[in-house]
XYZ file of C-alpha atoms in Angstrom:
722
model
C 0.064 0.063 -0.033
C 1.418 3.757 -0.790
C 2.537 5.769 1.574
C -0.401 8.292 2.428
C 2.375 10.615 3.277
C 4.139 10.230 0.685
C 1.669 10.210 -2.146
C 0.088 13.685 -0.344
C 3.588 15.441 -1.189
C 3.610 13.990 -4.518
C 0.102 15.348 -5.002
C 0.633 18.748 -3.643
C 4.122 19.116 -5.893
C 1.751 18.071 -8.615
C -0.870 20.802 -8.385
C 1.630 23.513 -7.768
C 3.217 22.423 -11.182
C 0.623 22.598 -12.654
C -0.927 26.093 -11.308
C 3.093 27.557 -12.190
C 2.882 25.936 -16.306
C -0.864 27.864 -16.655
C 0.823 30.985 -14.944
C 3.512 31.420 -17.325
C 1.710 30.308 -20.424
C -0.753 33.223 -19.440
C 1.656 35.423 -18.716
C 4.098 34.824 -22.082
C 0.639 35.283 -24.141
C -0.313 39.097 -22.289
C -0.374 41.951 -24.702
C 1.445 43.456 -21.608
C 4.881 43.961 -22.395
C 5.523 43.694 -18.708
C 3.935 40.914 -18.115
C 5.316 39.582 -20.809
C 8.872 40.200 -19.988
C 8.298 39.214 -16.214
C 7.206 35.571 -17.361
C 9.849 34.819 -20.025
C 12.138 36.106 -16.627
C 10.541 33.539 -14.764
C 10.598 31.171 -17.755
C 14.867 31.100 -18.083
C 15.229 30.674 -14.296
C 12.762 27.485 -13.985
C 14.492 25.804 -17.268
C 17.716 26.882 -15.301
C 17.099 24.516 -12.114
C 15.291 21.729 -13.833
C 17.356 18.697 -13.943
C 18.568 16.967 -17.421
C 16.940 14.081 -15.193
C 13.817 12.412 -15.175
C 11.074 13.269 -13.220
C 8.037 11.542 -12.112
C 4.420 13.054 -12.510
C 1.441 10.808 -12.763
C 3.595 8.104 -13.433
C 4.923 9.238 -16.498
C 8.326 10.345 -17.316
C 9.430 13.422 -19.213
C 12.492 15.293 -19.751
C 13.170 18.416 -19.304
C 16.245 20.007 -20.188
C 17.620 23.715 -19.494
C 17.071 25.248 -22.424
C 16.797 29.047 -22.736
C 14.085 31.014 -24.477
C 14.908 32.920 -26.963
C 13.603 36.998 -26.566
C 13.966 37.948 -30.035
C 13.365 34.718 -32.183
C 14.054 35.078 -35.770
C 11.485 33.945 -38.538
C 13.072 31.135 -39.289
C 12.340 28.256 -37.324
C 15.229 26.106 -36.182
C 16.511 22.463 -37.735
C 14.929 19.533 -35.181
C 17.307 17.403 -33.444
C 17.490 14.250 -34.826
C 17.436 12.699 -31.490
C 15.729 14.868 -28.940
C 11.935 15.055 -30.181
C 11.166 18.577 -28.767
C 14.386 19.904 -28.143
C 16.201 22.366 -30.687
C 20.077 23.030 -31.614
C 21.048 26.710 -31.625
C 24.218 27.857 -33.525
C 26.244 29.351 -30.518
C 23.477 28.911 -27.851
C 20.822 26.519 -26.639
C 17.793 28.527 -27.089
C 13.926 28.238 -28.359
C 11.795 30.557 -29.867
C 8.540 31.618 -28.465
C 6.566 29.830 -30.596
C 8.470 26.584 -30.321
C 8.176 26.862 -26.282
C 4.448 27.250 -26.108
C 3.714 24.472 -29.063
C 6.100 22.855 -26.233
C 3.826 22.933 -23.422
C 0.589 22.363 -25.297
C 1.852 19.374 -26.960
C 2.781 18.180 -23.473
C -0.510 19.788 -22.174
C -2.424 17.363 -24.145
C -0.313 14.424 -24.043
C -0.745 14.762 -19.841
C -4.445 15.342 -21.042
C -4.411 11.782 -22.496
C -2.510 10.151 -19.565
C -4.601 12.046 -17.322
C -7.961 10.395 -19.037
C -6.481 7.049 -19.061
C -5.916 7.258 -15.706
C -9.477 8.453 -14.530
C -10.593 5.325 -16.508
C -8.858 2.960 -14.923
C -9.249 4.698 -11.300
C -13.032 4.669 -11.922
C -12.970 0.887 -12.620
C -10.919 0.561 -9.783
C -13.520 2.197 -7.696
C -16.515 0.398 -8.642
C -14.610 -2.594 -7.862
C -14.251 -1.253 -4.306
C -17.941 0.051 -4.189
C -19.210 -3.798 -4.812
C -16.683 -5.114 -2.286
C -18.229 -2.271 0.292
C -21.603 -3.714 -0.381
C -20.185 -6.975 0.532
C -19.303 -5.096 3.470
C -15.948 -7.249 2.354
C -14.245 -3.019 3.963
C -10.344 -4.287 3.590
C -10.801 -5.290 0.489
C -12.511 -1.674 -0.434
C -10.302 -0.176 0.799
C -7.231 -1.727 -1.577
C -9.220 -0.687 -5.027
C -9.928 2.722 -3.381
C -6.177 2.630 -2.821
C -5.335 1.342 -6.053
C -7.359 3.443 -8.257
C -5.576 6.643 -6.226
C -2.460 5.433 -7.624
C -3.396 5.555 -10.945
C -5.348 9.144 -10.611
C -4.370 11.022 -6.912
C -6.227 14.105 -7.186
C -9.574 11.805 -7.410
C -11.795 12.740 -4.432
C -14.417 10.266 -4.500
C -11.947 7.539 -3.769
C -11.032 9.455 -1.074
C -14.410 9.574 0.598
C -14.790 5.821 -0.731
C -11.858 4.873 1.151
C -12.532 6.870 4.482
C -16.172 5.282 4.674
C -14.136 1.878 4.493
C -11.622 2.673 7.162
C -14.103 3.743 9.339
C -15.359 0.490 9.299
C -12.530 -1.068 10.383
C -12.085 1.410 12.936
C -9.482 3.292 11.762
C -10.303 6.385 12.137
C -6.795 8.060 11.744
C -6.809 6.952 8.665
C -10.272 8.263 7.866
C -9.273 11.746 8.723
C -6.359 11.753 6.754
C -8.264 10.538 3.495
C -11.056 13.675 4.529
C -8.067 15.956 4.656
C -7.030 15.362 1.084
C -10.455 14.978 -0.023
C -11.167 18.812 0.868
C -7.694 19.864 -1.194
C -9.392 17.971 -4.085
C -13.064 19.977 -3.345
C -12.855 22.536 -0.190
C -16.193 22.152 -0.350
C -16.974 18.182 -0.360
C -19.729 17.359 1.851
C -19.515 13.570 2.248
C -15.324 14.327 3.353
C -16.763 16.310 6.388
C -19.502 13.699 7.267
C -16.938 10.612 7.145
C -14.669 13.225 9.018
C -16.970 13.518 11.582
C -17.874 9.785 11.726
C -14.378 9.168 12.287
C -13.905 12.329 15.167
C -16.847 10.218 16.544
C -15.141 6.660 16.825
C -12.002 8.485 18.504
C -14.402 10.119 20.525
C -13.086 13.890 19.667
C -16.914 14.901 19.973
C -16.199 18.144 20.007
C -14.235 18.000 16.833
C -17.194 15.880 15.002
C -19.707 18.655 15.935
C -17.508 21.012 14.118
C -17.778 18.626 11.280
C -20.754 18.254 10.914
C -22.145 21.986 11.590
C -19.254 22.961 8.406
C -22.149 20.797 6.535
C -24.995 23.440 6.755
C -22.584 26.103 5.948
C -21.662 24.602 2.778
C -24.972 23.345 1.919
C -28.312 24.593 4.186
C -30.282 22.451 2.622
C -29.065 19.096 4.386
C -30.015 20.744 8.068
C -31.940 17.898 8.669
C -29.062 15.466 7.903
C -27.234 17.121 10.261
C -29.760 17.052 12.919
C -29.253 13.228 12.945
C -25.707 13.162 12.644
C -25.101 15.313 16.269
C -27.945 13.622 17.792
C -26.038 10.111 17.024
C -23.360 12.198 19.005
C -24.553 13.264 21.660
C -26.183 9.553 22.563
C -22.916 8.676 21.952
C -21.382 11.655 24.383
C -24.125 10.420 26.579
C -23.346 6.864 27.196
C -19.754 7.647 27.837
C -20.761 9.687 30.714
C -23.044 7.142 31.845
C -20.240 4.414 32.112
C -18.222 6.614 33.685
C -20.223 7.159 36.210
C -20.975 3.505 36.430
C -17.202 3.063 37.329
C -17.286 5.465 39.840
C -20.686 4.536 41.697
C -19.104 0.862 41.781
C -15.591 1.454 43.020
C -17.449 3.908 45.737
C -19.156 0.758 46.566
C -23.067 2.338 45.712
C -25.380 -0.168 47.500
C -27.790 0.182 44.354
C -24.654 -0.994 41.634
C -23.666 -3.202 43.508
C -26.639 -5.162 44.074
C -27.409 -5.568 40.606
C -24.308 -6.490 39.777
C -24.406 -9.600 42.326
C -27.975 -10.559 41.299
C -26.852 -10.227 37.364
C -24.757 -12.842 38.503
C -26.708 -14.840 39.926
C -28.919 -15.150 37.272
C -26.143 -16.597 34.801
C -26.596 -18.875 37.260
C -27.722 -22.203 34.961
C -29.977 -25.334 35.934
C -32.134 -23.300 38.693
C -36.073 -23.608 38.493
C -38.260 -20.624 36.988
C -39.317 -19.254 40.722
C -35.833 -18.681 40.665
C -35.348 -16.909 37.713
C -38.880 -15.015 38.525
C -37.644 -13.379 41.400
C -33.805 -12.105 40.334
C -35.621 -10.878 37.701
C -38.083 -8.933 39.414
C -35.742 -8.061 42.237
C -33.758 -6.194 39.560
C -36.319 -4.771 38.203
C -36.731 -2.837 41.180
C -33.749 -1.375 40.837
C -33.686 -0.071 37.712
C -34.783 3.259 39.075
C -31.563 5.594 37.847
C -29.839 5.681 34.672
C -26.554 4.673 36.721
C -28.269 1.375 37.213
C -29.629 1.181 33.825
C -25.848 1.180 32.823
C -24.551 -1.108 34.575
C -26.995 -3.585 33.218
C -25.810 -2.790 30.039
C -22.121 -2.488 30.633
C -22.357 -6.430 32.913
C -24.137 -8.029 29.958
C -27.329 -7.888 31.511
C -29.127 -8.486 28.554
C -27.379 -11.820 27.562
C -27.245 -13.057 30.929
C -31.157 -12.805 30.264
C -31.214 -14.014 26.205
C -28.394 -16.571 26.770
C -30.125 -18.211 29.869
C -31.683 -20.846 28.691
C -34.618 -21.381 31.263
C -35.454 -17.659 30.442
C -35.306 -18.237 26.952
C -37.684 -21.501 26.723
C -40.345 -19.308 28.319
C -40.111 -16.416 26.310
C -40.079 -18.828 22.938
C -42.613 -21.698 24.042
C -46.132 -21.436 22.160
C -48.674 -22.651 24.860
C -46.849 -21.416 28.284
C -47.677 -22.667 32.268
C -48.166 -20.049 34.483
C -45.327 -19.429 36.071
C -43.585 -19.186 32.046
C -45.946 -16.467 31.824
C -45.112 -14.755 35.149
C -42.022 -14.758 33.514
C -42.100 -13.743 30.076
C -44.497 -10.986 32.199
C -41.353 -9.548 34.337
C -38.755 -9.722 31.313
C -40.934 -7.692 29.524
C -41.119 -5.281 32.532
C -37.380 -5.387 32.935
C -36.694 -4.365 29.656
C -39.093 -1.402 30.248
C -36.966 -0.524 33.182
C -33.835 -0.619 31.462
C -35.001 1.213 28.672
C -36.603 4.134 30.326
C -35.240 7.160 29.069
C -32.025 5.324 28.167
C -31.423 5.107 23.928
C -28.054 2.876 24.263
C -30.017 0.031 26.274
C -33.437 0.427 23.174
C -30.911 0.645 20.624
C -29.607 -2.876 21.860
C -32.384 -3.968 22.836
C -34.478 -3.533 19.257
C -31.018 -4.063 16.940
C -30.686 -7.846 18.286
C -31.916 -10.091 15.233
C -33.549 -12.768 18.075
C -35.496 -9.999 20.124
C -36.782 -8.019 17.593
C -38.264 -11.175 16.453
C -39.173 -12.453 19.906
C -40.942 -8.692 20.666
C -43.670 -9.306 18.016
C -44.014 -13.001 18.796
C -44.867 -12.592 22.419
C -47.525 -9.386 21.184
C -49.632 -11.789 19.687
C -49.616 -14.126 23.028
C -53.293 -14.793 24.249
C -52.192 -14.072 27.764
C -53.112 -10.276 28.535
C -50.060 -10.455 31.021
C -47.345 -10.611 28.379
C -48.984 -8.543 25.140
C -49.730 -5.619 27.901
C -45.993 -5.853 28.889
C -45.510 -6.244 25.321
C -47.187 -2.832 23.997
C -45.841 -0.423 27.253
C -42.294 -1.163 25.913
C -43.701 -0.513 22.373
C -45.206 2.395 24.116
C -42.138 3.498 25.507
C -39.701 3.632 22.114
C -42.297 5.496 20.912
C -41.532 8.814 22.883
C -38.916 10.083 21.569
C -37.989 10.062 17.776
C -34.841 7.823 18.144
C -37.177 5.057 20.118
C -39.430 5.750 16.882
C -36.148 5.690 14.195
C -35.231 2.037 15.871
C -38.637 0.523 15.761
C -39.104 1.290 11.798
C -35.709 0.026 11.176
C -35.948 -3.465 13.128
C -39.662 -4.193 13.367
C -41.276 -6.685 10.734
C -43.559 -3.709 9.958
C -45.831 -5.113 7.861
C -46.645 -8.045 10.476
C -46.865 -5.485 13.396
C -49.565 -3.551 11.996
C -51.308 -6.652 11.381
C -50.945 -7.785 14.872
C -52.008 -4.276 16.075
C -55.018 -4.416 13.825
C -55.662 -7.332 15.566
C -56.089 -5.945 19.474
C -59.120 -4.545 17.762
C -60.913 -7.475 19.139
C -59.520 -6.879 22.518
C -60.883 -4.689 25.824
C -60.597 -0.583 25.756
C -57.384 -0.830 27.719
C -55.777 -2.937 25.502
C -57.291 -2.004 22.338
C -56.504 2.073 22.910
C -52.703 1.093 23.817
C -52.481 -0.495 20.370
C -54.649 1.930 18.177
C -52.133 4.754 19.921
C -49.386 3.053 18.790
C -50.684 2.800 15.203
C -51.522 6.398 15.377
C -48.136 7.199 16.352
C -46.352 5.483 13.709
C -48.659 6.535 10.463
C -47.360 9.911 10.884
C -43.518 9.152 9.871
C -43.235 8.865 6.197
C -41.020 5.338 6.793
C -43.920 4.071 7.578
C -46.023 5.232 5.362
C -43.743 3.738 2.083
C -43.322 1.009 3.375
C -47.137 0.017 3.685
C -46.960 1.276 -0.291
C -45.386 -2.070 -0.774
C -47.629 -5.390 0.671
C -50.180 -3.423 2.669
C -53.489 -4.430 0.391
C -52.268 -8.049 0.719
C -51.508 -8.450 3.869
C -52.957 -6.055 6.377
C -56.297 -4.853 4.954
C -57.571 -8.602 5.136
C -57.251 -8.460 9.078
C -59.339 -4.798 8.955
C -61.736 -6.832 6.562
C -62.804 -9.405 8.751
C -63.132 -6.626 11.923
C -65.705 -4.865 9.191
C -67.433 -8.081 9.011
C -67.566 -8.360 12.391
C -68.558 -5.392 14.034
C -70.097 -6.875 16.869
C -67.754 -8.359 18.462
C -65.123 -6.054 17.987
C -64.487 -3.078 20.249
C -66.964 -0.241 19.197
C -64.663 2.447 21.330
C -61.466 1.915 19.297
C -62.493 0.203 16.035
C -63.287 4.138 14.582
C -59.816 5.257 15.587
C -58.688 2.409 13.621
C -60.986 2.945 10.126
C -58.987 6.446 10.662
C -55.926 4.725 10.784
C -56.559 3.060 7.725
C -58.019 6.025 5.944
C -55.163 8.200 7.305
C -52.803 6.066 4.838
C -54.959 5.585 2.020
C -54.302 9.664 1.155
C -51.310 7.337 -0.292
C -52.504 7.408 -3.996
C -50.486 3.653 -3.864
C -52.115 2.272 -0.763
C -55.717 4.129 -1.557
C -55.438 2.649 -5.211
C -54.251 -0.772 -3.685
C -57.174 -0.827 -1.203
C -59.896 0.449 -3.489
C -59.339 -2.442 -5.999
C -60.291 -5.455 -4.156
C -63.985 -5.680 -4.025
C -64.013 -7.653 -1.032
C -63.083 -4.353 0.869
C -66.522 -3.207 -0.479
C -68.033 -6.187 0.122
C -67.160 -5.584 4.358
C -67.824 -2.131 3.963
C -71.787 -2.848 2.835
C -71.791 -5.747 5.479
C -70.376 -3.075 8.348
C -73.131 -0.909 6.994
C -75.744 -2.797 7.422
C -74.606 -3.450 10.808
C -74.555 -0.305 11.764
C -77.981 0.840 10.136
C -80.141 -1.094 12.500
C -82.259 1.142 14.133
C -82.151 -0.443 17.398
C -78.501 -0.174 17.100
C -77.763 2.741 15.435
C -76.667 4.802 18.326
C -74.468 3.042 19.731
C -72.637 2.319 16.224
C -72.942 6.411 15.177
C -69.267 6.748 15.039
C -68.181 3.811 13.455
C -70.861 4.536 10.464
C -69.569 8.069 10.098
C -65.683 6.775 10.472
C -66.528 4.184 7.545
C -68.285 6.672 5.384
C -65.310 9.091 5.084
C -63.195 6.344 4.581
C -65.609 5.467 1.517
C -65.762 8.449 0.483
C -61.980 8.798 0.140
C -61.437 5.731 -1.880
C -64.182 6.078 -4.201
C -62.531 8.884 -5.894
C -60.483 6.020 -7.705
C -61.826 4.857 -10.681
C -61.945 0.492 -11.007
C -64.254 -2.212 -11.756
C -64.407 -3.141 -8.109
C -65.932 -0.501 -7.148
C -68.877 -0.125 -10.490
C -69.647 -3.704 -9.167
C -70.524 -2.104 -5.823
C -72.186 1.199 -6.634
C -75.839 -0.026 -6.863
C -75.519 -1.641 -3.910
C -73.832 1.347 -2.079
C -75.967 3.735 -3.561
C -79.218 1.542 -2.235
C -77.875 1.800 1.502
C -76.890 5.359 1.035
C -80.529 6.423 0.071
C -81.429 4.254 3.294
C -79.002 6.899 4.998
C -80.609 10.389 3.596
C -83.759 9.643 5.944
C -80.953 10.318 9.254
C -81.431 13.375 10.917
C -77.410 13.723 11.658
C -75.558 16.332 9.791
C -72.455 14.297 9.668
C -74.328 11.172 8.331
C -76.019 13.211 6.144
C -73.203 15.022 4.362
C -70.786 12.033 4.169
C -73.621 10.435 2.405
C -73.768 12.915 -0.161
C -70.066 12.738 -0.309
C -70.001 8.497 -1.048
C -72.955 9.608 -3.874
C -71.395 12.145 -5.261
C -68.234 10.140 -6.277
C -70.071 6.482 -6.784
C -72.674 7.499 -9.207
C -70.617 8.807 -11.924
C -69.548 4.742 -12.197
C -73.163 3.248 -12.763
C -76.024 3.842 -14.901
C -78.043 1.007 -12.724
C -77.549 3.345 -9.536
C -78.349 6.663 -11.077
C -81.755 5.188 -12.134
C -82.200 3.761 -8.637
C -81.323 7.426 -6.881
C -83.377 9.230 -8.906
C -86.760 6.798 -8.260
C -86.005 7.461 -5.316
C -85.902 10.955 -5.202
C -82.596 11.873 -5.204
C -83.466 15.189 -7.147
C -85.616 16.550 -4.557
C -83.196 15.629 -1.781
C -80.297 17.187 -3.712
C -82.200 20.358 -3.635
C -83.425 20.539 -0.513
C -79.366 20.188 0.588
C -78.325 23.044 -1.394
C -81.131 25.291 -0.057
C -80.152 24.293 3.267
C -76.593 25.771 2.266
C -74.305 23.642 4.035
C -70.630 24.376 3.439
C -69.702 20.797 2.623
C -72.841 19.216 1.527
C -73.246 22.072 -1.396
C -70.672 20.935 -3.646
C -71.647 17.278 -2.989
C -75.427 17.852 -3.880
C -74.551 20.034 -6.488
C -72.414 17.376 -8.657
C -75.174 15.067 -7.552
C -77.592 17.222 -9.674
C -75.336 17.315 -12.219
C -74.558 13.493 -12.954
C -78.173 12.869 -12.266
C -78.785 15.134 -14.907
C -76.611 13.657 -17.335
C -77.347 10.414 -16.735
C -81.256 10.890 -16.805
C -84.180 12.518 -18.512
C -86.511 12.258 -15.573
C -83.809 13.480 -13.086
C -83.844 16.881 -15.735
C -87.912 16.912 -15.958
C -87.805 16.943 -12.006
C -85.062 19.880 -11.640
C -86.992 21.744 -13.792
C -90.449 20.634 -12.131
C -89.194 21.396 -8.615
C -87.234 24.597 -9.300
C -89.078 26.923 -10.903
C -87.050 29.294 -12.814
C -83.977 27.225 -11.692
C -83.717 29.965 -8.976
C -81.938 28.065 -6.621
C -79.349 26.846 -9.872
C -79.148 30.590 -10.528
C -77.531 31.115 -6.890
C -75.170 28.394 -7.403
C -73.829 30.334 -10.243
C -73.361 33.585 -8.047
C -71.344 31.698 -5.368
C -67.565 31.726 -5.323
C -66.741 28.033 -5.638
C -65.707 27.357 -8.767
C -65.835 23.880 -8.753
C -69.777 24.506 -7.308
C -70.528 26.444 -10.397
C -69.645 24.985 -12.671
C -71.581 21.473 -11.960
C -74.298 23.909 -11.765
C -73.202 25.123 -15.798
C -73.329 21.855 -16.352
C -76.677 20.833 -14.732
C -78.340 23.314 -16.762
C -76.920 23.018 -19.762
C -78.395 19.413 -19.497
C -81.726 20.828 -18.485
C -82.747 23.802 -21.108
C -83.155 21.012 -23.052
C -86.694 20.378 -21.463
C -89.072 22.216 -23.954
C -90.261 25.641 -22.184
C -87.155 25.656 -19.478
C -85.021 27.720 -21.831
C -88.104 30.113 -22.407
C -88.370 30.153 -17.738
C -85.198 32.137 -18.280
C -85.976 34.855 -20.393
C -86.221 38.066 -17.776
C -83.611 36.892 -15.587
C -79.655 37.565 -15.747
C -78.927 34.169 -16.754
C -76.980 34.871 -19.607
C -75.227 37.420 -18.062
C -74.312 35.135 -15.676
C -73.174 32.177 -18.335
C -71.290 35.193 -20.432
C -69.223 35.946 -17.348
C -68.050 32.618 -16.251
C -67.374 31.414 -20.096
C -65.234 34.765 -20.890
C -63.598 34.920 -17.119
C -60.259 33.807 -16.445
C -61.303 30.968 -13.853
C -58.773 28.261 -12.450
C -61.134 25.256 -13.372
C -61.124 25.351 -17.411
C -64.323 23.279 -17.100
C -65.873 26.358 -15.430
C -65.569 27.724 -18.273
C -66.086 25.108 -21.026
C -69.510 24.108 -18.725
C -70.824 27.659 -18.701
C -69.750 28.212 -22.625
C -71.819 24.740 -23.155
C -74.892 26.032 -21.059
C -74.984 29.688 -23.124
C -74.563 28.152 -25.834
C -77.862 25.330 -25.472
C -79.703 28.042 -24.322
C -79.605 30.474 -27.239
C -80.726 27.347 -29.426
C -83.275 26.068 -26.905
C -84.206 29.855 -27.068
C -83.740 32.228 -29.638
C -84.858 35.589 -27.750
C -81.813 35.324 -25.177
C -79.458 35.069 -28.692
C -80.716 38.876 -28.942
C -79.897 39.692 -25.400
C -76.481 38.156 -25.985
C -75.747 39.995 -29.003
C -76.453 43.257 -26.706
C -73.789 42.228 -24.251
C -71.888 41.591 -27.566
C -71.273 38.083 -26.241
C -71.185 35.835 -29.776
C -67.527 36.389 -30.088
C -67.196 34.865 -26.800
C -69.785 32.076 -27.263
C -68.393 31.462 -30.605
C -64.597 30.733 -29.790
C -66.290 28.175 -27.293
C -68.464 26.361 -29.856
C -66.193 23.833 -30.198
C -67.098 22.592 -26.326
C -71.047 22.237 -27.693
C -71.949 18.849 -28.313
């Protein structure tokens, strides 16, 4: 392996030579005689100092002679020496012309560029091999490849930072810092260099130096503030861990009673082949001692986690599927001990949850039917969720799909247990990593469990089921997850069964919150256009028609919202809705002037009027001179106005409907929207369509349109008229 110090000196020398020659050439080419003369003088001095011996630059040998520059070259070029390319013999002395000197420099620069390009190609290939070894966690081999790459090209910044990262993995933090320093000489704003230098200093327990490295990153790139915050959090945790362990040693040496007692208990728990009650008593006594961070740290530094996990009796009790009463108590006690040693102790949390045996064991214990065990498990998980660091540990180390499936199953349990499980889920879904994970196999592995709950309403906890539905709804705000759920016909069938159970008159008040949240979920998911919804739309519409008789404002609003989403997907459903008096109901909702209900009702009217002549006739009969629709056209909500205009365009086709609008301001209103600059282009289109149909149905409206100079606007919009 090349000596890093020697390589660094050669690199510095090379970079200085390049800069000097570049300045020399620029000076010789200058138009200023003073600068040019000074450059010639420096060139003479440089050539005199150069040895005729070879010197190595980037692995190539270049001949340098002592030729002087002729400041007054003749017009005739000197003859080229027969043996030394680039050197010239002059009568009486050894001089070369300015032009020839520049030619030599340019040729040398060109050759140097070609060699550098080839060196970069070889170095890049070695970098890729090093990266492949790093991915396989073969860090020593990665270092070798990166080193060979640097032998090919010594100012390759990425090779320095990559090798520094590998050195950190090998615990060679001093070497990592040296590489980072060279990377910064190649690029003083190299963020990766500061990252790996910070980690190296952290490994050396140089906390202040590490902090300075991380803070430098923000100076270079302020957008990386979140990344820096994570690094500084890890730094502070490492510093806190060292301080805790130092304090433990001091307390132990002073003979602190709790510390020495905990130490003795751990030794006794290491004794093999004792009866379960022996270990049960020891675990409980140890738990009582875990009151301060000192005792928690002593538990960790004395191998407390290993003592518990490696004990055959304890391990068998934790792993058995069918547990005897003493095993149940022992399992619950171990979980309580873990909770005590992890309380506000991030390092203990990390050790516990990153163990491959423990993180799988926790999920197995969470599935236990014994309430003592799964309640302690829920309490332990809840403890991790108290901090951002703890949440990150859970998200990175637990099987999230299995965890969510298990937690949803707790909706069948008592209020306290069910509430704890739902609170954990509510906390987790706020994390982007958890939401992203749900995009993968959420609908396949988790939603079936949710569907079972909806189908067995009387068996679940009605207090926490609404929270569970809201959690699913929150996750469904992601488009990928929404499409997965909406595409399941089984999900919609489960919703229909649940709706039926909640709509029984004798239990409707009891399950009101369940129905309310379920309708909200169905409204959000029904925005998707898929065959599974189309198949179930007639059945959904039938339930909604029944719900329209409710006196609960929240239920009515969400029912109207669901109808506005599903009706466009089924002609059969529209016919059922119109026959059931949907038009009158929606007009009544609009007259009530509900802020949320009005948009839903207006859209439903637009859908019904577009699909059903009976609906159009009912609107004409029930809304004299279209007073309701004209009121909607004066609102500021562009979506409502657009749907009102669309509905009107359908209704004016009914004989006499257009004539009923004479002597109203309908033409002026539609013209205003058709020629306006609304954000919703559909509003302009719908207004233009309604205006053109109005004029075709009743020519007298065209006269008013001419008076308002609106024909030009209408002509430009006629392409939208069908």
